[in-house]
GROMACS .gro file of C-alpha atoms in nm:
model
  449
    1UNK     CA    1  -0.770  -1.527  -1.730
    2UNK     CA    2  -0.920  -1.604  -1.416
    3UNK     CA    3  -0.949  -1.341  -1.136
    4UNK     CA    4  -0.743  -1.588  -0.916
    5UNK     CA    5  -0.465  -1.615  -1.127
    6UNK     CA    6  -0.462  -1.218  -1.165
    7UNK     CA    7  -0.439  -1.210  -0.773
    8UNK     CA    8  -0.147  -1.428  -0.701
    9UNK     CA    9   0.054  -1.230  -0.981
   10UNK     CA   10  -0.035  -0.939  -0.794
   11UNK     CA   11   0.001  -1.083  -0.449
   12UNK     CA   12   0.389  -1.125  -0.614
   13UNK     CA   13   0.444  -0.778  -0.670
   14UNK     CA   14   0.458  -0.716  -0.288
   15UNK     CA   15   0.704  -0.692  -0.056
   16UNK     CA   16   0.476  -0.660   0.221
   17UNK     CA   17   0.211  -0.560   0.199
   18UNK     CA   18   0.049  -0.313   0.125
   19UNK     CA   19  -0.053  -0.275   0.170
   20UNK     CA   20  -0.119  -0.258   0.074
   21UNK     CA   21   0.339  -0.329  -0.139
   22UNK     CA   22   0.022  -0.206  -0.006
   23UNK     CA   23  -0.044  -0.544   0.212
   24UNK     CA   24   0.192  -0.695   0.527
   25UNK     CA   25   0.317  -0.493   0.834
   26UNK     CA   26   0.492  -0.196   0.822
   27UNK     CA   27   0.829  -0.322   0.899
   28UNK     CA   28   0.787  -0.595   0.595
   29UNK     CA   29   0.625  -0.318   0.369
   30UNK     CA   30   0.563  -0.224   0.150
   31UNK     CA   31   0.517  -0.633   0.078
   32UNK     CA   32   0.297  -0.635   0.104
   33UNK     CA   33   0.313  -0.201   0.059
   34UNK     CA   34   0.731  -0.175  -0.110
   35UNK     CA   35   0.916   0.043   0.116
   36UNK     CA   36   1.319   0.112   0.094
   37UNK     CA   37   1.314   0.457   0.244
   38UNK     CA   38   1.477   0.330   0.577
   39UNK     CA   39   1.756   0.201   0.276
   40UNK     CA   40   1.702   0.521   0.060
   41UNK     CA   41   2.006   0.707  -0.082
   42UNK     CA   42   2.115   0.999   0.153
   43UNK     CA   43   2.278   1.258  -0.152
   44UNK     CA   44   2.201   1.300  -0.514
   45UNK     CA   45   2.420   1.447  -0.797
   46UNK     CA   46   2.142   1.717  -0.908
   47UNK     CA   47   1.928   1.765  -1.207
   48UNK     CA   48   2.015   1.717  -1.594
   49UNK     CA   49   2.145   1.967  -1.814
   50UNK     CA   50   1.944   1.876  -2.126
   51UNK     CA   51   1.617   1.795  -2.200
   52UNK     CA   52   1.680   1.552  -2.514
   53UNK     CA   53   1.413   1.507  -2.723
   54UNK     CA   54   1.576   1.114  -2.862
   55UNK     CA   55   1.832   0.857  -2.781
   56UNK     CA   56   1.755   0.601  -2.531
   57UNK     CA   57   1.481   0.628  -2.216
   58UNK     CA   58   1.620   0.371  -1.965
   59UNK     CA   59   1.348   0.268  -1.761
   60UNK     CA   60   1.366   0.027  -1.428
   61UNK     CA   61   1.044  -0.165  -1.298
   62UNK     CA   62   1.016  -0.390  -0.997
   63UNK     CA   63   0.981  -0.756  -1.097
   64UNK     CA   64   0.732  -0.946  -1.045
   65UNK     CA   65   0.724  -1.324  -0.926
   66UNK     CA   66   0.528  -1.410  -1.288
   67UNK     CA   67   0.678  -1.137  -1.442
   68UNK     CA   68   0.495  -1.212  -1.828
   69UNK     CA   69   0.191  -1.081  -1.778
   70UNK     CA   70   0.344  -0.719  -1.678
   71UNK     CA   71   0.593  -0.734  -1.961
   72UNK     CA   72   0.292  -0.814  -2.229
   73UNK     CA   73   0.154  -0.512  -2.072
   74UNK     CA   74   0.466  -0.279  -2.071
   75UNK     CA   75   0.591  -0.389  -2.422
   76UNK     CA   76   0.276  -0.279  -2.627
   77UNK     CA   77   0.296   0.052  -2.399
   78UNK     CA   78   0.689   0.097  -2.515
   79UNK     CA   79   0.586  -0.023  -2.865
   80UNK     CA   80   0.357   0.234  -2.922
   81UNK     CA   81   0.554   0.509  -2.740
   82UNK     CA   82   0.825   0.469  -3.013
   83UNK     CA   83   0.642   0.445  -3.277
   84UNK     CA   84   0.533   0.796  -3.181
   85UNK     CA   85   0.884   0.892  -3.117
   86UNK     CA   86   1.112   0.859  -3.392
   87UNK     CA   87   1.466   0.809  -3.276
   88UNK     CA   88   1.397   0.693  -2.940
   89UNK     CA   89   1.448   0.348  -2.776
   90UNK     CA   90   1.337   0.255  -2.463
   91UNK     CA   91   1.502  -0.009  -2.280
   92UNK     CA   92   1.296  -0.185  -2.031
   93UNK     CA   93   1.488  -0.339  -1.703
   94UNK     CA   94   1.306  -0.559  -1.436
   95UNK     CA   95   1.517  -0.518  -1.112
   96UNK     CA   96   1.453  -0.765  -0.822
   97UNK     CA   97   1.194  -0.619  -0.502
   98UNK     CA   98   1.493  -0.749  -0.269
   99UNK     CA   99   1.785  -0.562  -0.354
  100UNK     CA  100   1.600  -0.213  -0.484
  101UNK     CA  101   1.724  -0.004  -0.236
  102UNK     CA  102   2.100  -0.047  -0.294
  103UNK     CA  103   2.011   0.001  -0.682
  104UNK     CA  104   1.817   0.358  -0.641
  105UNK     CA  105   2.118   0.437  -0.431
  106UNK     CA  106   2.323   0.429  -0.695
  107UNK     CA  107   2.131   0.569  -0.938
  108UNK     CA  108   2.115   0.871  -0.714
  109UNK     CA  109   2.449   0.915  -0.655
  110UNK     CA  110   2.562   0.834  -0.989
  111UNK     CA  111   2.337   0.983  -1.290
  112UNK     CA  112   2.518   0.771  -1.575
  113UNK     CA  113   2.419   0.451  -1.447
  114UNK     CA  114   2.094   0.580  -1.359
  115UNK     CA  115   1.747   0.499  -1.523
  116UNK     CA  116   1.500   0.806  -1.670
  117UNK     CA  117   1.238   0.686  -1.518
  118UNK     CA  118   1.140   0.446  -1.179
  119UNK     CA  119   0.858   0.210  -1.008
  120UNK     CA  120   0.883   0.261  -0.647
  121UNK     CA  121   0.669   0.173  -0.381
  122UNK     CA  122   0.450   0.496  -0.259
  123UNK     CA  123   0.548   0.556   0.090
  124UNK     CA  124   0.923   0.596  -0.040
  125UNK     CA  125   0.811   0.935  -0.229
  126UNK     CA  126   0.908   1.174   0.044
  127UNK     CA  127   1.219   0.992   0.121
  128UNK     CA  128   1.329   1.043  -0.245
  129UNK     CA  129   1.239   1.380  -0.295
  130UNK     CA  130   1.438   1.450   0.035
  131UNK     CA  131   1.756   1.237  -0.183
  132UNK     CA  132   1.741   1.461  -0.463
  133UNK     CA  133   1.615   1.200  -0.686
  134UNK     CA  134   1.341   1.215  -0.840
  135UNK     CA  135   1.221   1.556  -1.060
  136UNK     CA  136   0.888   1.788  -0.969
  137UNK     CA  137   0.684   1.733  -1.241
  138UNK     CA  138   0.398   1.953  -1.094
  139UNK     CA  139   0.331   2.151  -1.411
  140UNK     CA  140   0.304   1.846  -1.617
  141UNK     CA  141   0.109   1.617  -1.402
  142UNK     CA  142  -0.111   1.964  -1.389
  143UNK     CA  143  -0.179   1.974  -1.695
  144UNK     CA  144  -0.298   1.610  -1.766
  145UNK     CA  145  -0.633   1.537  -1.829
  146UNK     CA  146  -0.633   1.199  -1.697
  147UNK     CA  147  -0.470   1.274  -1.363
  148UNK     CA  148  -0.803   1.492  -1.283
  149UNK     CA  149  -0.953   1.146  -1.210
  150UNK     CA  150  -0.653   1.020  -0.991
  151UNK     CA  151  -0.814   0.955  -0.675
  152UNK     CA  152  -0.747   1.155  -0.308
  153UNK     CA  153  -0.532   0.914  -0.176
  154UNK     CA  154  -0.314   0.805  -0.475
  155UNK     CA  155  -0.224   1.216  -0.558
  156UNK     CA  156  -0.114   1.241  -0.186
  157UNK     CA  157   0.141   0.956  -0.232
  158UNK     CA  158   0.353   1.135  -0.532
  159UNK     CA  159   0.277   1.438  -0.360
  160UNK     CA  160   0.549   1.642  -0.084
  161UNK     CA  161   0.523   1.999   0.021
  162UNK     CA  162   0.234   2.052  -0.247
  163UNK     CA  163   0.485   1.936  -0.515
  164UNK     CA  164   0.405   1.648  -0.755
  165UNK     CA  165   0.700   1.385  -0.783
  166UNK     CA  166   0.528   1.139  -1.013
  167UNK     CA  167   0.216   0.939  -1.095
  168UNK     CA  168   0.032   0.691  -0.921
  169UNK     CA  169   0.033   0.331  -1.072
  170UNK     CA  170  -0.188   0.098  -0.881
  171UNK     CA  171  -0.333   0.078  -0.563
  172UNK     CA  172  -0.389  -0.187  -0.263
  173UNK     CA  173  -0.635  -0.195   0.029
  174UNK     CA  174  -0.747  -0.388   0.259
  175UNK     CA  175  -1.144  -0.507   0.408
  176UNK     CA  176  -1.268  -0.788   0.600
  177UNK     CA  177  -1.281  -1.125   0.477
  178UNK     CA  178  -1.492  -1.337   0.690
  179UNK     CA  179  -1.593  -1.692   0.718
  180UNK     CA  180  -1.965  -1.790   0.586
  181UNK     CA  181  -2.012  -2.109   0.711
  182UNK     CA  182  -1.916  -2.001   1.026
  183UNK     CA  183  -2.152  -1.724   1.082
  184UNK     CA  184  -2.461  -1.921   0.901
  185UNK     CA  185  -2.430  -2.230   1.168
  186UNK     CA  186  -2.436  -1.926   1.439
  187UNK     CA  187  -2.653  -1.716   1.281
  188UNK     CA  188  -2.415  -1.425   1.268
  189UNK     CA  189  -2.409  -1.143   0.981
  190UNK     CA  190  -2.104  -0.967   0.855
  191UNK     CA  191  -2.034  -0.635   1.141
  192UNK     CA  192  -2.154  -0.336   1.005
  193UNK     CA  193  -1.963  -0.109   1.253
  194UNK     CA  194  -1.640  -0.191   1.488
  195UNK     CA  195  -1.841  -0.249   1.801
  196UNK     CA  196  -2.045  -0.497   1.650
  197UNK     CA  197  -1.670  -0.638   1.483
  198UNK     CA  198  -1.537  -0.687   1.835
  199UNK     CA  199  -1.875  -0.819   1.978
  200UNK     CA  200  -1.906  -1.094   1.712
  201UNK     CA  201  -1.557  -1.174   1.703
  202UNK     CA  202  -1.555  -1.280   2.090
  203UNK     CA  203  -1.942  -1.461   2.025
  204UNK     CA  204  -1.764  -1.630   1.712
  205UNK     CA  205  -1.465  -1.752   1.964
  206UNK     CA  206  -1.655  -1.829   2.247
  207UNK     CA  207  -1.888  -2.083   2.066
  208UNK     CA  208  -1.599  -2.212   1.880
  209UNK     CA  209  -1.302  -2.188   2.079
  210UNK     CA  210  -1.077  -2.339   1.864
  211UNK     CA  211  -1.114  -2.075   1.601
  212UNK     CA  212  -0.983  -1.700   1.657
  213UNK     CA  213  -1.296  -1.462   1.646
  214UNK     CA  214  -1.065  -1.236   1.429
  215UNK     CA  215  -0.680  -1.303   1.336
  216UNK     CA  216  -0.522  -0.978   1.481
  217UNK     CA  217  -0.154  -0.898   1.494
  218UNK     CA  218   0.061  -0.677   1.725
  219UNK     CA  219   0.300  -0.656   1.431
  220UNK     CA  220   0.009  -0.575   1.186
  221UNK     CA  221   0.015  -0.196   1.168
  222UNK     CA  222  -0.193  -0.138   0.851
  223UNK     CA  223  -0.448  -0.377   1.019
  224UNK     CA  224  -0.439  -0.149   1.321
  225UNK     CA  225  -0.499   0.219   1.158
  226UNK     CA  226  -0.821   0.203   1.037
  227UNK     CA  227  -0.902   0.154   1.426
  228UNK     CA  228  -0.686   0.504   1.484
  229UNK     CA  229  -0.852   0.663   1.188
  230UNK     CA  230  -1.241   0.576   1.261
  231UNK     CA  231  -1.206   0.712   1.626
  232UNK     CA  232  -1.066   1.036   1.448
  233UNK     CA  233  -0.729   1.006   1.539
  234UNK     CA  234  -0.443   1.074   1.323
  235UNK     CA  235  -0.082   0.948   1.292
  236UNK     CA  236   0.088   1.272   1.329
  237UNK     CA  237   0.010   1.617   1.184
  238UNK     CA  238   0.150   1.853   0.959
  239UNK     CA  239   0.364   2.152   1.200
  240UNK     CA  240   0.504   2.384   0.983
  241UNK     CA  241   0.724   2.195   0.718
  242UNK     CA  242   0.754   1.895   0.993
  243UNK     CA  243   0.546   1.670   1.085
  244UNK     CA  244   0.431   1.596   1.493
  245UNK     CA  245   0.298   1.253   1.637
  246UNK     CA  246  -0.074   1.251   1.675
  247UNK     CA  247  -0.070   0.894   1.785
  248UNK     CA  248  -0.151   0.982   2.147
  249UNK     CA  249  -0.448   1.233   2.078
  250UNK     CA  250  -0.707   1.111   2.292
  251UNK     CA  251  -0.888   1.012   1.945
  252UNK     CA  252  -0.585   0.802   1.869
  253UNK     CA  253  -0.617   0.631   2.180
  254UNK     CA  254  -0.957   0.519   2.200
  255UNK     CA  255  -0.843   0.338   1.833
  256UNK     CA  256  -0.524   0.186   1.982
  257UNK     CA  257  -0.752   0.102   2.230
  258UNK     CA  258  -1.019  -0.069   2.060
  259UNK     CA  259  -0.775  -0.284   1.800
  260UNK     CA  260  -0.618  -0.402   2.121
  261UNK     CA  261  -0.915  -0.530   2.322
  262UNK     CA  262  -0.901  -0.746   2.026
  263UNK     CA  263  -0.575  -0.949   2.212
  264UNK     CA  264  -0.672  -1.178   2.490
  265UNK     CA  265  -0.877  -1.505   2.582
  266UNK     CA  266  -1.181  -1.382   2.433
  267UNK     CA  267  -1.078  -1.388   2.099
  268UNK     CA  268  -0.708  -1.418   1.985
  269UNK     CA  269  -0.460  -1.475   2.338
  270UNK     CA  270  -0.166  -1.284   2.310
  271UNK     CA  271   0.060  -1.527   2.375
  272UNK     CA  272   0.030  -1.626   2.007
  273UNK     CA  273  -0.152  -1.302   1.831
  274UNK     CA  274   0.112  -1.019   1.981
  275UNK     CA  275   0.415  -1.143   1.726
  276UNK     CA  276   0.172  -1.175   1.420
  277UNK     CA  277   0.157  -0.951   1.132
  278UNK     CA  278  -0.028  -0.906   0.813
  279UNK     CA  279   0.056  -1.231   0.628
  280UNK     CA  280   0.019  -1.411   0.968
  281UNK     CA  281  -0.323  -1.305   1.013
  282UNK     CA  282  -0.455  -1.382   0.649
  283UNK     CA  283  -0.285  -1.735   0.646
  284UNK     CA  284  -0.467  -1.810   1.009
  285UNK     CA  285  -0.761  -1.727   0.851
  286UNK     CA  286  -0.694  -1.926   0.467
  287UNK     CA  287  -0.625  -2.237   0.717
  288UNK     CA  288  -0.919  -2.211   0.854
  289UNK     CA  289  -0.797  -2.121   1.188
  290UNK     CA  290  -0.991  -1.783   1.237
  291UNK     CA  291  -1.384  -1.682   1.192
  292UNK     CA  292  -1.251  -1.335   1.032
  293UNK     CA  293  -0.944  -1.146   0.897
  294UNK     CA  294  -0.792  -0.815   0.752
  295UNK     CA  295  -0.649  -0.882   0.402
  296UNK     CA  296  -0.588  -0.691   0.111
  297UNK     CA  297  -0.691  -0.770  -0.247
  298UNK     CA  298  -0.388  -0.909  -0.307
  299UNK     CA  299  -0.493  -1.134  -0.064
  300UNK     CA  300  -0.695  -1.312  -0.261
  301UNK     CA  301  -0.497  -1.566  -0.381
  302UNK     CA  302  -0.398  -1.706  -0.026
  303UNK     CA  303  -0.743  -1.722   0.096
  304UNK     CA  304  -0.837  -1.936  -0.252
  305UNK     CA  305  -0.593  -2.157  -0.183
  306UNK     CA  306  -0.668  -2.247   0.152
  307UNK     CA  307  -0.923  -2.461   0.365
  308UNK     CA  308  -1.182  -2.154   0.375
  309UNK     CA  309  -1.207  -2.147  -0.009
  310UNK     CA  310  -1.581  -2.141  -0.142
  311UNK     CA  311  -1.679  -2.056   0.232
  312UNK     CA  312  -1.602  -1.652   0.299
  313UNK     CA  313  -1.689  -1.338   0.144
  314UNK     CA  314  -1.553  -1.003   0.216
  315UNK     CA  315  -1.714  -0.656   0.280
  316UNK     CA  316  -1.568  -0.358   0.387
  317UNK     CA  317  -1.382  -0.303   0.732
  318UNK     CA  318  -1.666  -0.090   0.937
  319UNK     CA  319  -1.622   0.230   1.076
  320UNK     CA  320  -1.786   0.339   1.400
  321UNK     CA  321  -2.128   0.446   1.304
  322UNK     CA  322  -2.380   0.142   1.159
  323UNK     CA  323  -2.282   0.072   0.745
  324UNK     CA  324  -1.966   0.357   0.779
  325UNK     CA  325  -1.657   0.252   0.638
  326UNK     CA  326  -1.380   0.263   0.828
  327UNK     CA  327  -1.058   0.463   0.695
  328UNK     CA  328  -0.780   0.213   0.514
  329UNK     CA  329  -0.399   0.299   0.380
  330UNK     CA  330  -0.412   0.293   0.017
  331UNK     CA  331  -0.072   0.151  -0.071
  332UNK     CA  332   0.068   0.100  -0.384
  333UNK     CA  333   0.321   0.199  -0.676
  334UNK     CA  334   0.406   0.488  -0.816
  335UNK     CA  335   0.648   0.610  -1.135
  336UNK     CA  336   0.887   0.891  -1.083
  337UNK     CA  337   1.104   1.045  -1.296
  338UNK     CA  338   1.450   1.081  -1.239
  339UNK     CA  339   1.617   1.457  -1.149
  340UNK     CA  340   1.937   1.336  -1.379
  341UNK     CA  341   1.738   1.255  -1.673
  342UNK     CA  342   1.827   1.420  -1.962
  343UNK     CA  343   1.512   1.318  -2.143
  344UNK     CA  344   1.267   1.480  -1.934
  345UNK     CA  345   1.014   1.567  -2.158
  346UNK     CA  346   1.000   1.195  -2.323
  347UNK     CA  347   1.068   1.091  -1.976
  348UNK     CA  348   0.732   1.256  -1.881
  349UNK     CA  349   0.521   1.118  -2.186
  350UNK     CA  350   0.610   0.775  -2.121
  351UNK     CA  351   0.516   0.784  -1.779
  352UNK     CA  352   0.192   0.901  -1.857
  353UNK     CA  353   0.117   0.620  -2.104
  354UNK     CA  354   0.275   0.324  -1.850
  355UNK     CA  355   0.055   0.529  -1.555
  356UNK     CA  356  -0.244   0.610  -1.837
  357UNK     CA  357  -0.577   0.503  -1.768
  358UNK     CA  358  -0.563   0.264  -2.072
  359UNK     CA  359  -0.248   0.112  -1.916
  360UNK     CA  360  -0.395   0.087  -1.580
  361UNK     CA  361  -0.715  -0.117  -1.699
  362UNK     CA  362  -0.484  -0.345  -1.916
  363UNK     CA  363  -0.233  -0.383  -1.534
  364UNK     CA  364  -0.622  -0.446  -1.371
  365UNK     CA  365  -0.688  -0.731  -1.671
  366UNK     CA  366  -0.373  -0.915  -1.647
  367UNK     CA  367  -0.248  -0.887  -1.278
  368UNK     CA  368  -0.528  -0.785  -1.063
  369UNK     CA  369  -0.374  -0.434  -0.976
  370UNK     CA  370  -0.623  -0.150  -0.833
  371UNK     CA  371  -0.634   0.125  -1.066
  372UNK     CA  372  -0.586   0.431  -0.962
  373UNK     CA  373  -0.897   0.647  -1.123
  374UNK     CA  374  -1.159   0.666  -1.012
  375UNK     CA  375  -1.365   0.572  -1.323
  376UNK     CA  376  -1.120   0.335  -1.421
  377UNK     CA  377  -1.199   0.141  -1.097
  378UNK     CA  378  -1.542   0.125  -1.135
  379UNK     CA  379  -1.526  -0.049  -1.448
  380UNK     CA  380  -1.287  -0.299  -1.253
  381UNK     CA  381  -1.563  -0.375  -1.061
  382UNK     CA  382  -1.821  -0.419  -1.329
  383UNK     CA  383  -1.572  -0.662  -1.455
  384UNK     CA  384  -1.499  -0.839  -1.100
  385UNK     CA  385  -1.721  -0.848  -0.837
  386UNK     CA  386  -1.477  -0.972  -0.600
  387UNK     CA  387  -1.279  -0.643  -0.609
  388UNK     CA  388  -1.607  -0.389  -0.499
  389UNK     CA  389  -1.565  -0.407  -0.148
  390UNK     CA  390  -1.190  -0.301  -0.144
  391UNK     CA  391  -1.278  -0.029  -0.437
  392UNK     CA  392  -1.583   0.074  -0.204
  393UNK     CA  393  -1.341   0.108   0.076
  394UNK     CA  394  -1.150   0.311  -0.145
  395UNK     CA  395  -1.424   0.530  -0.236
  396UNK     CA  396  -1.536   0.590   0.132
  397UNK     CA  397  -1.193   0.764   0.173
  398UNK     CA  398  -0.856   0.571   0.234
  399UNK     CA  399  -0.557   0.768   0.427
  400UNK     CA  400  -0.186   0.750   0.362
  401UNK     CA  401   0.099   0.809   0.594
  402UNK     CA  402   0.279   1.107   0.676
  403UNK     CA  403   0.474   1.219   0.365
  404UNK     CA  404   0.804   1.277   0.579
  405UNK     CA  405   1.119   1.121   0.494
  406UNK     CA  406   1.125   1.066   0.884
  407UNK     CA  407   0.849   0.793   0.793
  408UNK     CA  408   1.118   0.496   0.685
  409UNK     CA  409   1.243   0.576   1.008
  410UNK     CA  410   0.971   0.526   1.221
  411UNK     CA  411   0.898   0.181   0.998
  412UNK     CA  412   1.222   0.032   1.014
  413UNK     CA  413   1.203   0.092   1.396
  414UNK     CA  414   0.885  -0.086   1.453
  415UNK     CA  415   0.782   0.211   1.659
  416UNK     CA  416   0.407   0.112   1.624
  417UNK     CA  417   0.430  -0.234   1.639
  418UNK     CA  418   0.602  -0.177   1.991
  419UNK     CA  419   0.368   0.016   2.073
  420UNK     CA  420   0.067  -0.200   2.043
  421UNK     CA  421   0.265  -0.544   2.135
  422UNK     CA  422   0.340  -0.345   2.480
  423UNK     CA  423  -0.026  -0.326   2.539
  424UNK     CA  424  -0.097  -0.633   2.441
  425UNK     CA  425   0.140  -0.779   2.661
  426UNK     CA  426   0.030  -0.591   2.988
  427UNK     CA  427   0.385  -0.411   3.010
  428UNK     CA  428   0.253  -0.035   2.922
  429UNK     CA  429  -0.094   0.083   2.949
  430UNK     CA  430  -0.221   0.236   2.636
  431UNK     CA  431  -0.169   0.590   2.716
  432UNK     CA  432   0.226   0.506   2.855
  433UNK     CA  433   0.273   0.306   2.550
  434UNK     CA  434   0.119   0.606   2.312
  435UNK     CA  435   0.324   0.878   2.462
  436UNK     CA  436   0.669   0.689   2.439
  437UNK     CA  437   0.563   0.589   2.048
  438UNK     CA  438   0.528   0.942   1.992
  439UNK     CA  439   0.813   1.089   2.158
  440UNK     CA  440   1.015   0.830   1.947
  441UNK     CA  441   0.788   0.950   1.630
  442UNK     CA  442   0.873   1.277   1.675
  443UNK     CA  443   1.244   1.239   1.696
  444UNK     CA  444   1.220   1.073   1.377
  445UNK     CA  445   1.049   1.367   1.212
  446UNK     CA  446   1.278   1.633   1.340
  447UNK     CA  447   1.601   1.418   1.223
  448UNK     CA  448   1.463   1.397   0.893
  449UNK     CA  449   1.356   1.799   0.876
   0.00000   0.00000   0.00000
């Protein structure tokens, strides 16, 4: 199967983004990234009195747009899980992306109807735990072999309070596609750190006016924090069993800073970049409308379809120093296992062969999706090329969000795209604009506990 049909299956699975699920704006997420924790269940019914070691494993995953490639995948991993297990039957639903939230609410707050085990989207972990929903399966996950290779930023997304709550299933980052053609006839090379991104992104628009030096968005917040995270700033930190806004550390600000001298004249006006987010940004540049972009590798398939195809090539987003990388959210799915189960222990041993390494190369073969280990992912991109950059940006480090259930909050609210669109727009300077975010941040956190 082609690499480009793996894509657009995988460009499917998002809601937003993320991504990067794990690639579109935060509000949208977690599209591109899958997140229902602003629509996450507020009380659960407690754990399961047995541990049952056959019946029937009821197991929901998220549907995909081409959802037969996933199912080949999942049935030979339930085929061979009950073949091992005599007297046990899993049943396999696909539930639609759109109306997830108001089916994990249930399921929380009523165990018959509800599954053993869960796909969710990553930056929904802490809200669940919060719910009561889904199980600490610290020990196990401890004691698996494989999950030694998990990489930094895929543990910290099943991970709350330094309790695991599941395994990782795939991953989604984002890098910089940009425009060949373009840069040959000016005799431009890709940026190799983010003052030389800006610099060539405002020569790109100035000798071609018509064309954005780089599609930015004010509503494209995982386009945005890599700019945070290079300058050394952080979203919020950890205070006690809380969490606190960082996002107006001085560090912070010189990153909010530099992704918004981005907006203007010189390179995309505000007038039409303040309103854009992820998807807006990667179809501006798939039309051919901008030099460069932000886009995930599930962005693939958009940019292949489009006027640019044949004439870009991607490399990692730089950081500040010359070849750095510059920090990017590694969004994604994860399995969980439900509190109410009263399989737990099969419970556990399927997850670990649908979130196996095995399992993740044969999700990499037939959809595109970003493993998870570390070694797995390197033979991904012995196998496609197209795929290093984002699995080099991986390498260099990617960053997740603050595991606080006060998180969904702070997404649905749009707290950061405000925050950067009121810069963009001249109404708050970026320090004004930082400190109200964060005071709004903040009361998010301490709502949430």
């Amino acid at each position: 199967m082609k690499l480009s049909a793996r894509i657009t299956r995988a460009a499917a699975r998002t809601a937003a983004g993320a991504a990067a699920r794990t690639a579109a704006p935060l509000a949208a997420l977690v599209l591109a990234g899958l997140t229902a924790t602003a629509c996450a269940p507020q009380t659960s019914q407690g754990g399961a009195p047995a541990d049952e070691k056959s019946g029937t494993l009821r197991v929901w995953l998220f549907q995909e747009v081409d959802n037969a490639p996933k199912k080949r995948v999942v049935d030979a991993v339930v085929a061979a899980f009950e073949q091992r297990h005599e007297g046990t039957d899993v049943e396999v639903e696909y539930i639609p992306v759109d109306t997830r939230a108001q089916r994990v609410k249930a399921a929380f707050n009523d165990p018959a109807s509800a599954p053993d085990l869960i796909e969710y989207g990553n930056t929904d972990t802490a809200g669940y735990v919060k719910d009561g929903g889904l199980a600490d399966i610290s020990a196990e996950f401890g004691a698996w072999a494989e999950a030694e290779d998990t990489d930094p930023a895929a543990r910290a997304s099943v991970t709350v309070d330094g309790k695991i709550y599941g395994a990782p299933l795939f991953v989604g980052v984002r890098a910089l596609y940009y425009r060949t053609d373009v840069f040959d006839a000016l005799g431009l090379t890709a940026p190799t750190s983010q003052a030389e991104l800006i610099a060539t992104a405002k020569k790109v628009h100035k000798a071609r006016p018509e064309l954005y030096g780089i599609a930015v968005g004010g509503a494209y917040t995982y386009g945005a924090m890599p700019f945070i995270w290079a300058h050394g700033g952080e979203l919020a930190t950890r205070e006690g069993s809380s969490y606190k806004a960082a996002v107006n550390s001085e560090a912070a600000r010189k990153g909010i800073a530099a992704y918004t001298s981005l907006f203007g004249d010189d390179n995309c006006p505000a007038a039409k970049c303040a309103q854009m987010g992820g998807n807006a940004t990667v179809t501006a540049f798939a039309s051919g409308k901008a030099a460069m972009a932000i886009g995930g590798d599930f962005s693939h398939a958009a940019v292949e379809a489009g006027a640019v195809k044949g004439k870009y090539a991607v490399v990692p987003l730089p950081g500040l120093k010359a070849g750095s990388i510059a920090p990017a959210f590694a969004g994604g799915n994860n399995l969980g296992v439900m509190k109410s189960s009263s399989h737990r222990t099969l419970t556990v041993d399927l997850m670990k062969s649908l979130a196996g390494k095995e399992t993740q190369s044969a999700f990499f073969d037939a959809m595109g999706f970003l493993p998870t280990y570390t070694d797995v992912r390197a033979e991904a991109a012995r196998k496609e090329p197209f795929v290093k950059p984002f699995i080099d940006t991986l390498g260099a480090g990617a960053t997740f969000v603050p595991a606080s259930p006060g998180w969904g909050q702070i997404d649905a609210s749009l707290v950061l795209p405000t925050m950067f669109q009121e810069i963009v727009s001249g109404r708050k300077d970026v320090k004004t604009a930082a400190d109200d975010a964060a005071k709004k941040m903040d009361a998010a956190f301490a709502a949430a506990g």
